[in-house]
Short mmCIF file of C-alpha atoms in Angstrom, two decimals:
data_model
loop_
_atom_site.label_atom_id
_atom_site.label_comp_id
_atom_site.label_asym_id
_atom_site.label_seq_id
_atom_site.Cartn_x
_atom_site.Cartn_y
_atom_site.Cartn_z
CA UNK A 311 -31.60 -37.01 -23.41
CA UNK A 312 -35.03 -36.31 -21.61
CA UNK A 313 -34.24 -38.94 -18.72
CA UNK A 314 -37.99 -39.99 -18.58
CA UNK A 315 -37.76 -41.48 -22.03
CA UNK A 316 -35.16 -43.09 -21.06
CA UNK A 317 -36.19 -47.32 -21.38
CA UNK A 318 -34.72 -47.91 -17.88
CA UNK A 319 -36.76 -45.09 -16.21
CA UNK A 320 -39.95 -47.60 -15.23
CA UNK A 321 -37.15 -50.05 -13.37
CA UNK A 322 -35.23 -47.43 -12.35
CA UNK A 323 -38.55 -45.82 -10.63
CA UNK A 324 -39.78 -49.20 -9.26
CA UNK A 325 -36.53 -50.07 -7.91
CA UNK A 326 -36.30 -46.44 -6.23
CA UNK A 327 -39.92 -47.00 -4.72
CA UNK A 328 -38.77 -50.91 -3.36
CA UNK A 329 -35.79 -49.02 -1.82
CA UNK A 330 -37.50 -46.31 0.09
CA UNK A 331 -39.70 -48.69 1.14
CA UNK A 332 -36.76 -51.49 1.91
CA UNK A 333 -35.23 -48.02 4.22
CA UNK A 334 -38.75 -47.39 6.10
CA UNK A 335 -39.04 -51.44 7.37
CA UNK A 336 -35.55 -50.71 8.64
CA UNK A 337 -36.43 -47.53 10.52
CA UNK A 338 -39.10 -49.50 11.86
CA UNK A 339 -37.86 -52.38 13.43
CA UNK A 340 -35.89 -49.76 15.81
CA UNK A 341 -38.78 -48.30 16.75
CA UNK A 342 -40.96 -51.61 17.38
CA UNK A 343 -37.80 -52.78 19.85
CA UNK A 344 -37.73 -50.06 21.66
CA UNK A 345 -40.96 -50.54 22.73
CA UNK A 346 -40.92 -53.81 23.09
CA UNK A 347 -37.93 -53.81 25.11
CA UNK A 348 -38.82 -50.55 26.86
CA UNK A 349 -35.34 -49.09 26.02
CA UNK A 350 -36.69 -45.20 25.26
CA UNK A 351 -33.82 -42.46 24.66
CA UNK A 352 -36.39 -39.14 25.13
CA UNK A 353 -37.82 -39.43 28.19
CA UNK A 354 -41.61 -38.28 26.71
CA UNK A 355 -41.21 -40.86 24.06
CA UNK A 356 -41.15 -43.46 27.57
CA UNK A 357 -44.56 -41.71 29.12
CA UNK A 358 -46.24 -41.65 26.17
CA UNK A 359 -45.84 -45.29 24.64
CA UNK A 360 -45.17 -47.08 27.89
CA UNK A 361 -46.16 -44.92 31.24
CA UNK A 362 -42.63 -44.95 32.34
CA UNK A 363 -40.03 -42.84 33.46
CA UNK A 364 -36.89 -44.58 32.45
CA UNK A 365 -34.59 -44.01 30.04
CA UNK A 366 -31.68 -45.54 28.63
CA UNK A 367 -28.24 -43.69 27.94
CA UNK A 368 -26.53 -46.80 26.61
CA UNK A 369 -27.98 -48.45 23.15
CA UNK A 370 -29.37 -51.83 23.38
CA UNK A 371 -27.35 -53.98 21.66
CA UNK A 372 -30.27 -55.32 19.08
CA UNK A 373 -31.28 -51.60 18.49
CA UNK A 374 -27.67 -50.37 17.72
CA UNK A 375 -27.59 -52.68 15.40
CA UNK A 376 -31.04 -51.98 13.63
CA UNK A 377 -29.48 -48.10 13.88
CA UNK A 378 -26.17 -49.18 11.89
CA UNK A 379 -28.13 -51.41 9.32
CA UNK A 380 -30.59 -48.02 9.11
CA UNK A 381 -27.14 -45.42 8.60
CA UNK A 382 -25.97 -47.74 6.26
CA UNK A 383 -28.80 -47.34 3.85
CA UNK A 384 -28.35 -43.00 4.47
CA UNK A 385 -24.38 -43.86 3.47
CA UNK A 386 -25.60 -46.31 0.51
CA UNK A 387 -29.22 -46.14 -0.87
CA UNK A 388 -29.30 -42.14 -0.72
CA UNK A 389 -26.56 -41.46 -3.00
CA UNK A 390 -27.73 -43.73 -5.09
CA UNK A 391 -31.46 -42.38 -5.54
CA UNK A 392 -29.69 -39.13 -5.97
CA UNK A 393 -27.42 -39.88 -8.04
CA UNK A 394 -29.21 -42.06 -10.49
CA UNK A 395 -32.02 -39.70 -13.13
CA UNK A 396 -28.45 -37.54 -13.68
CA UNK A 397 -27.17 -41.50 -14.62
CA UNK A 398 -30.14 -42.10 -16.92
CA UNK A 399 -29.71 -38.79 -18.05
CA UNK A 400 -25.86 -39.28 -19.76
CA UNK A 401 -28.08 -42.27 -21.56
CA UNK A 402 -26.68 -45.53 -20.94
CA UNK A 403 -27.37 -49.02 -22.86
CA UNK A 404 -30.88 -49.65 -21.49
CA UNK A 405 -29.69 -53.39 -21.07
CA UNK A 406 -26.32 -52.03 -18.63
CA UNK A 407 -28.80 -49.45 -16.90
CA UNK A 408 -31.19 -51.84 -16.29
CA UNK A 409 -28.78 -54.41 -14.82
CA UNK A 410 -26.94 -52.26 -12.71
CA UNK A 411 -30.17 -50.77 -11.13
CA UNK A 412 -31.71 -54.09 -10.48
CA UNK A 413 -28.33 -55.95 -9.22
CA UNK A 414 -28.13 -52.98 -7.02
CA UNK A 415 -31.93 -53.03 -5.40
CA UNK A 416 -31.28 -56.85 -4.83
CA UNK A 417 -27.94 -56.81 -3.31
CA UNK A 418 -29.02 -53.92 -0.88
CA UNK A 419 -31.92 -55.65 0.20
CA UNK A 420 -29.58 -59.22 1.14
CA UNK A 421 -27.13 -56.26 2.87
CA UNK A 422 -30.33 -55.46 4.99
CA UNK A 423 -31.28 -58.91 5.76
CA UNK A 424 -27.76 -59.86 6.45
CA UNK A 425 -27.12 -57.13 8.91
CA UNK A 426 -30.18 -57.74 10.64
CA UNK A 427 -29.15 -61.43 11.06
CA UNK A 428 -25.18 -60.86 11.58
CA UNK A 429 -24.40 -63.21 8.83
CA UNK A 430 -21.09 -62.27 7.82
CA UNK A 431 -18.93 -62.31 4.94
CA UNK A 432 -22.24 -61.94 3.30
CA UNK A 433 -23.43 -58.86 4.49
CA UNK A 434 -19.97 -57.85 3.40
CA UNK A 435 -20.12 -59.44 -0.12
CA UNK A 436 -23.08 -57.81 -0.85
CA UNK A 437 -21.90 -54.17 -0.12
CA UNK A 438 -19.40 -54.71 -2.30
CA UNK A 439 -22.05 -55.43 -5.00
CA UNK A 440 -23.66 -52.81 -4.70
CA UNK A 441 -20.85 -50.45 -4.53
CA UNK A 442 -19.76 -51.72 -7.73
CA UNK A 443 -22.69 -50.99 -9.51
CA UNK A 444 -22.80 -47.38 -8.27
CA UNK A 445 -18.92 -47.02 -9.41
CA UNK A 446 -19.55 -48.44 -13.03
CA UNK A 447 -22.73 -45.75 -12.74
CA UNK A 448 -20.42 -42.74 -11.44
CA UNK A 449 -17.67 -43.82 -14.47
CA UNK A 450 -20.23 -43.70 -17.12
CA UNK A 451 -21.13 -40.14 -15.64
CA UNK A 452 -17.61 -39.09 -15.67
CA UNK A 453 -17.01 -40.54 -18.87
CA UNK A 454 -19.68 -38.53 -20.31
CA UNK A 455 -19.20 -35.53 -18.95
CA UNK A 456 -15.41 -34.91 -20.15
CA UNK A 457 -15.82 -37.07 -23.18
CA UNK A 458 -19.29 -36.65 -24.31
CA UNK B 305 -37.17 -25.82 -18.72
CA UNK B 306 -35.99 -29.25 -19.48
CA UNK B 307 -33.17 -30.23 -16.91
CA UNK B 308 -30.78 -31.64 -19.03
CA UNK B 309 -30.76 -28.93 -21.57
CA UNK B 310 -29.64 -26.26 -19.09
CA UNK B 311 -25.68 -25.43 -19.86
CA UNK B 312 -24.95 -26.01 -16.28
CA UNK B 313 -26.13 -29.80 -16.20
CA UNK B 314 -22.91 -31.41 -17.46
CA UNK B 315 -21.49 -29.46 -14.27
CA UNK B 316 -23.58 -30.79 -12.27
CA UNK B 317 -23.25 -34.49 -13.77
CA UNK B 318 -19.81 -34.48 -13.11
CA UNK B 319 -19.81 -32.82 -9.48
CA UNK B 320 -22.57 -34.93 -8.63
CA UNK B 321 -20.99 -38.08 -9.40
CA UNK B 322 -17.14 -36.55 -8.14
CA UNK B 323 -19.00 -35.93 -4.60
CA UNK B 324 -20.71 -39.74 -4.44
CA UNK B 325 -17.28 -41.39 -5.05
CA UNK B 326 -15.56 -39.04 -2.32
CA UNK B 327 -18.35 -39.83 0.03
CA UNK B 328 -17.57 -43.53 -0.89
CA UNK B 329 -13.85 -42.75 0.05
CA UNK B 330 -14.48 -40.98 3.39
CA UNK B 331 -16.52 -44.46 3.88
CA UNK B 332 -14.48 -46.65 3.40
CA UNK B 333 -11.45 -45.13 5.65
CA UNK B 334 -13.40 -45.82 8.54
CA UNK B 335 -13.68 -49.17 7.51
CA UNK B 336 -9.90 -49.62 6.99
CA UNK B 337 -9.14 -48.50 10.95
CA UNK B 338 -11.85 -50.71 11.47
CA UNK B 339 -9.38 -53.69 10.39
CA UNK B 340 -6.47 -52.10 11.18
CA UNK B 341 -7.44 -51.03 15.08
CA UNK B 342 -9.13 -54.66 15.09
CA UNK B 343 -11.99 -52.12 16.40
CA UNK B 344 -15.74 -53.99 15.29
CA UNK B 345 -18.92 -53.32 16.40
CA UNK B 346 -20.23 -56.51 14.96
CA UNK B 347 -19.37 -59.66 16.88
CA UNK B 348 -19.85 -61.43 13.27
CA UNK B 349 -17.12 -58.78 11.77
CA UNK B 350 -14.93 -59.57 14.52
CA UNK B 351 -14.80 -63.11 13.61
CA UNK B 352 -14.99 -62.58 9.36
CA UNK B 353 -12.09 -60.18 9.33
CA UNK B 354 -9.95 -60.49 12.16
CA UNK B 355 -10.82 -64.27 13.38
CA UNK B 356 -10.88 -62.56 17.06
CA UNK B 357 -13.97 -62.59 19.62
CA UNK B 358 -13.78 -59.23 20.98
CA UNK B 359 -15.95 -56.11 19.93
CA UNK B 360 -15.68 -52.63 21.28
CA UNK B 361 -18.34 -50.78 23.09
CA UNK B 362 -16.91 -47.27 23.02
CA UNK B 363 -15.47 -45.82 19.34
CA UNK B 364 -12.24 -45.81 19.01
CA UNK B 365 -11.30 -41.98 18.55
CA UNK B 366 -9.99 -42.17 15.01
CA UNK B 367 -12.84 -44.01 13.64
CA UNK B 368 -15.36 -41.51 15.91
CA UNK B 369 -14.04 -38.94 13.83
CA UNK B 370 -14.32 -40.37 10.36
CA UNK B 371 -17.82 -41.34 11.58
CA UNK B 372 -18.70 -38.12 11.87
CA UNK B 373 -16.80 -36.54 8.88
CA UNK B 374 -19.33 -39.32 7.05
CA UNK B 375 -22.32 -38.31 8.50
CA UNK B 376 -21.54 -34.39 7.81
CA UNK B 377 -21.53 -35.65 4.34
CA UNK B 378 -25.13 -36.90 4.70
CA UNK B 379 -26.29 -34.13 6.03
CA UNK B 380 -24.64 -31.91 3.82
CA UNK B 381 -24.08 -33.28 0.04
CA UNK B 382 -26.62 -35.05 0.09
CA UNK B 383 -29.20 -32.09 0.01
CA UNK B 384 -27.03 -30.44 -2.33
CA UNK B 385 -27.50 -34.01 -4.64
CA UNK B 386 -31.62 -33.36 -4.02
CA UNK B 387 -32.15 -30.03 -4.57
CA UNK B 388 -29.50 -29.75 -7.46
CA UNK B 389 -31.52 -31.15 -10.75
CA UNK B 390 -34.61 -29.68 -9.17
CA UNK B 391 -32.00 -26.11 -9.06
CA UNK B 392 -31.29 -26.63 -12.75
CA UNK B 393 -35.14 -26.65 -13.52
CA UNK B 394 -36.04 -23.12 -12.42
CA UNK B 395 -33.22 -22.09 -14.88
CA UNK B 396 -30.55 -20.23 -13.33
CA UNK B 397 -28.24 -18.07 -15.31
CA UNK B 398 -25.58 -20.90 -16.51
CA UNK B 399 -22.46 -18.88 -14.74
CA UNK B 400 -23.62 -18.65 -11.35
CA UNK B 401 -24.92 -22.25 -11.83
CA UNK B 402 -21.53 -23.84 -12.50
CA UNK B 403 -20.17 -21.25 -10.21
CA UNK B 404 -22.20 -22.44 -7.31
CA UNK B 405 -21.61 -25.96 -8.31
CA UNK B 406 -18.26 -25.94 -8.83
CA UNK B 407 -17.44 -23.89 -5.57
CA UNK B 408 -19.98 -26.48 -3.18
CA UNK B 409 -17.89 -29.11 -4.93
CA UNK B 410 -14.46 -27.56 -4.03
CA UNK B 411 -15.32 -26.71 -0.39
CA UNK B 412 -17.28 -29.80 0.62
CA UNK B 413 -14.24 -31.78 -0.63
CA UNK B 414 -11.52 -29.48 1.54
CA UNK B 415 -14.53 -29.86 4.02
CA UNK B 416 -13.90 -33.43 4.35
CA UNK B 417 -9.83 -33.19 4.46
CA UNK B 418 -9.57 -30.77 6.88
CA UNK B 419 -12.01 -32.64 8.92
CA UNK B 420 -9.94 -36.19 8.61
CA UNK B 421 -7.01 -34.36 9.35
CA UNK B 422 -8.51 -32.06 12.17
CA UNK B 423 -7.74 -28.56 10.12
CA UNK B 424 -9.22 -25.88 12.19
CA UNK B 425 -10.61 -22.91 11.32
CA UNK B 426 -10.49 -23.57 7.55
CA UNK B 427 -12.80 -27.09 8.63
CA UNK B 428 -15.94 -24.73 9.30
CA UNK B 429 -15.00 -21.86 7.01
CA UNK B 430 -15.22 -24.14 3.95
CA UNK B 431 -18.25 -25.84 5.64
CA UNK B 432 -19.57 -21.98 5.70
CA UNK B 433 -18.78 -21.67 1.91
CA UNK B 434 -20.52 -25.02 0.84
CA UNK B 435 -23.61 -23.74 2.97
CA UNK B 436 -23.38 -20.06 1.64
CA UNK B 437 -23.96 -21.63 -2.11
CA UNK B 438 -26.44 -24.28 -1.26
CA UNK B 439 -28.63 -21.10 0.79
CA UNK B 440 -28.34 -19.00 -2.42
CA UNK B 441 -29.87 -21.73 -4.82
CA UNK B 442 -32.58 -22.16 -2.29
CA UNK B 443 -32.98 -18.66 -2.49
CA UNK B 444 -33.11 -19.01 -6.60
CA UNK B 445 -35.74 -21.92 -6.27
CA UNK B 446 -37.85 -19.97 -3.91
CA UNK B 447 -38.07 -16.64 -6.16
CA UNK B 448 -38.78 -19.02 -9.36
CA UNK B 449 -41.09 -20.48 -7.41
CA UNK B 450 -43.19 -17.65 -5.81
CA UNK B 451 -42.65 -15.25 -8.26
CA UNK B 452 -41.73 -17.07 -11.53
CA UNK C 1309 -44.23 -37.22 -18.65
CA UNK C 1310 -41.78 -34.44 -18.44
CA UNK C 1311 -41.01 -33.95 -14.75
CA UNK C 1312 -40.70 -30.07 -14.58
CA UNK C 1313 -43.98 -29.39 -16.98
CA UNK C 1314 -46.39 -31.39 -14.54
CA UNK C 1315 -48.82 -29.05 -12.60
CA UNK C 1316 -47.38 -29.20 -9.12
CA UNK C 1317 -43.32 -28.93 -9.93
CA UNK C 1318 -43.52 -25.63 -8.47
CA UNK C 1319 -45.21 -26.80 -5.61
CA UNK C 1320 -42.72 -29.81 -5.10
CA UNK C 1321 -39.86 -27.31 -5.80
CA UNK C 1322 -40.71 -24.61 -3.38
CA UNK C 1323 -41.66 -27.08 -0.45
CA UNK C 1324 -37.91 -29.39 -1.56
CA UNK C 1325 -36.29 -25.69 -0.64
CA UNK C 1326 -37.88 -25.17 2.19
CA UNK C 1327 -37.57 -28.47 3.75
CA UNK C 1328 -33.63 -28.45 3.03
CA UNK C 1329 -33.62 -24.81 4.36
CA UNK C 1330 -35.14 -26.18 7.58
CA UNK C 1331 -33.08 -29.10 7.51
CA UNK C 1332 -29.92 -26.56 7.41
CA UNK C 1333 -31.54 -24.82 10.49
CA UNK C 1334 -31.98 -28.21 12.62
CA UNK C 1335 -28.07 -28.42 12.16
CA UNK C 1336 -27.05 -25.27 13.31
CA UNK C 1337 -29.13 -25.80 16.30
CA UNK C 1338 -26.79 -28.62 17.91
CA UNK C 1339 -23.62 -26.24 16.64
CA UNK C 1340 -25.12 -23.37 18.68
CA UNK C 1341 -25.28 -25.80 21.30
CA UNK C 1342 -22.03 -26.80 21.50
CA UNK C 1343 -20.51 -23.38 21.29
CA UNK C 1344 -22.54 -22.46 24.28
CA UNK C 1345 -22.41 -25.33 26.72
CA UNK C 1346 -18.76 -25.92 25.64
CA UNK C 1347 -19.64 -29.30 24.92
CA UNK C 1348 -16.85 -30.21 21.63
CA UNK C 1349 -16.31 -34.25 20.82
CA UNK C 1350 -13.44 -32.43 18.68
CA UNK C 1351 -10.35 -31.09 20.66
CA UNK C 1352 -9.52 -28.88 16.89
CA UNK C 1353 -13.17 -27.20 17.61
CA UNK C 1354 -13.03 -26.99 21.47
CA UNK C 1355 -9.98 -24.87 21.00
CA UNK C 1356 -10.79 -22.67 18.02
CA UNK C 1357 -13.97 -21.68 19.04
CA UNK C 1358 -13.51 -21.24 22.95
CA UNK C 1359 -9.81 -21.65 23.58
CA UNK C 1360 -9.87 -24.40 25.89
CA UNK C 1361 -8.76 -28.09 25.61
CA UNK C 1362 -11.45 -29.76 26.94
CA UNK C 1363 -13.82 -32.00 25.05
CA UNK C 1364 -16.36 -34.52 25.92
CA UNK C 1365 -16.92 -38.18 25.44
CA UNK C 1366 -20.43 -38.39 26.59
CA UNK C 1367 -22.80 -36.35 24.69
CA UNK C 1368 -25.37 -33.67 26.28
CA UNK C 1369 -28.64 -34.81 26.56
CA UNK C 1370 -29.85 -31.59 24.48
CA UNK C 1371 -27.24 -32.12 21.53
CA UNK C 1372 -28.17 -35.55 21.53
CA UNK C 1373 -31.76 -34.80 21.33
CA UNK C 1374 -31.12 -31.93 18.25
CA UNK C 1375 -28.52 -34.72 16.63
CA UNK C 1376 -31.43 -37.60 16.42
CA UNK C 1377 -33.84 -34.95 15.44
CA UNK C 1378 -31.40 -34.09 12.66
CA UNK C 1379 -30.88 -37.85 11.72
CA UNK C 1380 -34.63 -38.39 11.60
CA UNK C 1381 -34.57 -36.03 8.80
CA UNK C 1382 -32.13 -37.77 7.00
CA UNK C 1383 -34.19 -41.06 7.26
CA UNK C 1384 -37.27 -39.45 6.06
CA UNK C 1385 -37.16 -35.73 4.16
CA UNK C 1386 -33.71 -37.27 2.18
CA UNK C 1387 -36.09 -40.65 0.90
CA UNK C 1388 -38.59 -37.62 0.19
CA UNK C 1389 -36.07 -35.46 -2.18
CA UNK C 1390 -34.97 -38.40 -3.76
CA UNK C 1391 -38.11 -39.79 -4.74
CA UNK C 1392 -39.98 -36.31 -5.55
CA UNK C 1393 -38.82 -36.17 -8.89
CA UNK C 1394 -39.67 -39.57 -10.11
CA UNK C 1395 -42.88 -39.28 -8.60
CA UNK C 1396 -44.00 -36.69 -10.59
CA UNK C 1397 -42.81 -38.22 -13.94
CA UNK C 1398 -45.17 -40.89 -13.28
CA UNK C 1399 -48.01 -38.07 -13.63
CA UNK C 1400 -50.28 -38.08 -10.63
CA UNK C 1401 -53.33 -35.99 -10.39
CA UNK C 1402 -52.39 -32.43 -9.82
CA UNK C 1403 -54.54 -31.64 -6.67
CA UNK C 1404 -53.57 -35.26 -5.09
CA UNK C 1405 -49.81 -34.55 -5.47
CA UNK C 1406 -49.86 -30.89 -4.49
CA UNK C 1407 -51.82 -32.24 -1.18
CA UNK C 1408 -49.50 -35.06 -0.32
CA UNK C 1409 -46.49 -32.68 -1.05
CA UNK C 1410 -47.51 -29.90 1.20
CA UNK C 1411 -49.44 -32.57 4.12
CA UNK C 1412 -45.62 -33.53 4.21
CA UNK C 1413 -43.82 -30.79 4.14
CA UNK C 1414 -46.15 -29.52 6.95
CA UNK C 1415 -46.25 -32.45 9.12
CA UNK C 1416 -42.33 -32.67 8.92
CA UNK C 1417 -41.75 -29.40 10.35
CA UNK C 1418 -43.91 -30.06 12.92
CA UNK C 1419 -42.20 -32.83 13.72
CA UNK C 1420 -39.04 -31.40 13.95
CA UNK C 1421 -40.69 -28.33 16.42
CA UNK C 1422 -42.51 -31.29 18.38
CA UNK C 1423 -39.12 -33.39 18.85
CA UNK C 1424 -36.97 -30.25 19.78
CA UNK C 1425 -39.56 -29.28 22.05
CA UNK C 1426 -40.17 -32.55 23.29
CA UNK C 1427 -44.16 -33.00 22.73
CA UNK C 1428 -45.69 -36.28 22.60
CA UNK C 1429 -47.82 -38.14 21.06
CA UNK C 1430 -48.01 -35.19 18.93
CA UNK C 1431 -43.99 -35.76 17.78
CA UNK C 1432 -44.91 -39.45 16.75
CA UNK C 1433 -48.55 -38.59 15.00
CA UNK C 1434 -46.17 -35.86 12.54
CA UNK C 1435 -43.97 -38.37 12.03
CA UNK C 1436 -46.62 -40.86 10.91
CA UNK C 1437 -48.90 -38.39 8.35
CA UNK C 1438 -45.49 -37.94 6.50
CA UNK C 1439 -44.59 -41.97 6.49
CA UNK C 1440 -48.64 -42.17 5.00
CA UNK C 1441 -47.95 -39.48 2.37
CA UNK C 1442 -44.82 -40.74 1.46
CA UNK C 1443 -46.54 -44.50 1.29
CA UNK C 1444 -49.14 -43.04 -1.52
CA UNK C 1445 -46.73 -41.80 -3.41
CA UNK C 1446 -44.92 -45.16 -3.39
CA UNK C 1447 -47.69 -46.97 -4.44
CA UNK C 1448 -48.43 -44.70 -7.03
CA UNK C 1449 -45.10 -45.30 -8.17
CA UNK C 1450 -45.49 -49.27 -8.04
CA UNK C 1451 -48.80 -48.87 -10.10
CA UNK C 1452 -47.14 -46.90 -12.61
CA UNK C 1453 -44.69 -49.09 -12.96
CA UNK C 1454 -46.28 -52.29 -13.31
CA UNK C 1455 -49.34 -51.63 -14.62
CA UNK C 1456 -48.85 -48.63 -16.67
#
């Protein structure tokens, strides 16, 4: 079916926006410690926001972390976005589609917060929520593809 | 032409969806050594899984190499994911389509194998292939797009 | 609307190829690299392309430069992709979209030259007119959503 007619298409494309956003804070926060805490890895990126010379070959621990929360969202949110107009596409019950988007959106933006904070088996928990949605998603693809 | 329509999009549906859940797999192994190394990165992880204090400041070489068998899949399949439903819309002949699909499909997942199992050449000679079809639908999009 | 029938699809599909062509071409930069300076983190690869056994645990400083450039792109041309398509099916005004498309496109090469190149402020100030397009078309999206 034409996938913007489909009735989860307006949650699917506000939840898609939310994300994008949610992945921009994240990439942000990195930058804002680094130059708070001065802890450049390009030496120009040190002259030109803090008129100093020194870098740092070893991570700060606080930005490493930021950096893993951030690659987490490339290994998570990104297959998701890509792989969710084919989803809409093999039309799903607006009422499944619509809960598996949204459950999704929410439980990656706890796994943000929870990284950020190091609250485990939370952060943990949610992955695994989200995950589930996207296999559910992937089944219903498969399922359509060799049975439809 | 509409997306969905094109012969080639159930193809896609399915190869799309096949490549998410393997780069879910190649996730999750280095996870696993993760638990099984008692190798964290996360204090908080540490303590959740393994009720033990100690975190690691260099990667273990195992999970390094998983690491990076993940991130060639972002910065490989996941373009593929982008580009393919906007691929489908400049309306390629419907062989060369599932051809090209099927064969970035095939290579990226021997990609990933030979990389976990540290298969060389046939690790870059399959990356080669993958990248060979992805560079000819670019080509395809480009022509529709200049002179289509 | 239907995605590929709004005015700038061809616009969004020709810059989408172009920005995963130049993607592919920021990732064969840091292979080149490695080849040259000998500099493998995989003994497989250290062997089959130069015959030796040698590989390194620290990375060079000019891999590691082309590698972040690289993984900038996946943090902010992959968000783009994904969220191309559904931008468009919420029907923006032809000359606005076509403008923020291209600004981006533009500015993101740029900022991939400037990083590899190592120019500053001028890396950061690329880096920013892309976030800003990409912000516009994520409100747009919101607005759609909501109030359309």
């Amino acid at each position: 079916m034409e996938i913007t007619q489909h009735p989860a298409f307006a949650t699917f494309a506000f939840c898609a926006a939310f994300l994008v956003l949610k992945m921009l804070v994240v990439g942000h926060i990195s930058g804002i410690w680094r130059i708070r805490k001065l802890a450049y890895l390009n030496p120009e990126d040190a002259k030109a926001f803090s008129q100093i010379e020194e870098t740092r070959l070893e991570e700060d621990p606080d930005i490493a972390r930021t950096l893993r929360a951030h690659r987490n969202d490339l290994e998570s949110t990104l297959p998701f976005l890509a792989i969710g107009l084919v989803y809409l596409a093999v039309d799903p019950s607006p009422g499944l589609a619509k809960g598996l988007i949204i459950t999704f959106t929410v439980f990656r933006t706890l796994f943000s917060v929870f990284y950020l904070a190091a609250i485990q088996p939370w952060r943990s928990l949610s992955f695994i929520v989200g995950e589930l949605c996207v296999i559910v998603m992937l089944g219903q693809i498969f399922w359509w593809a060799v049975a439809g």
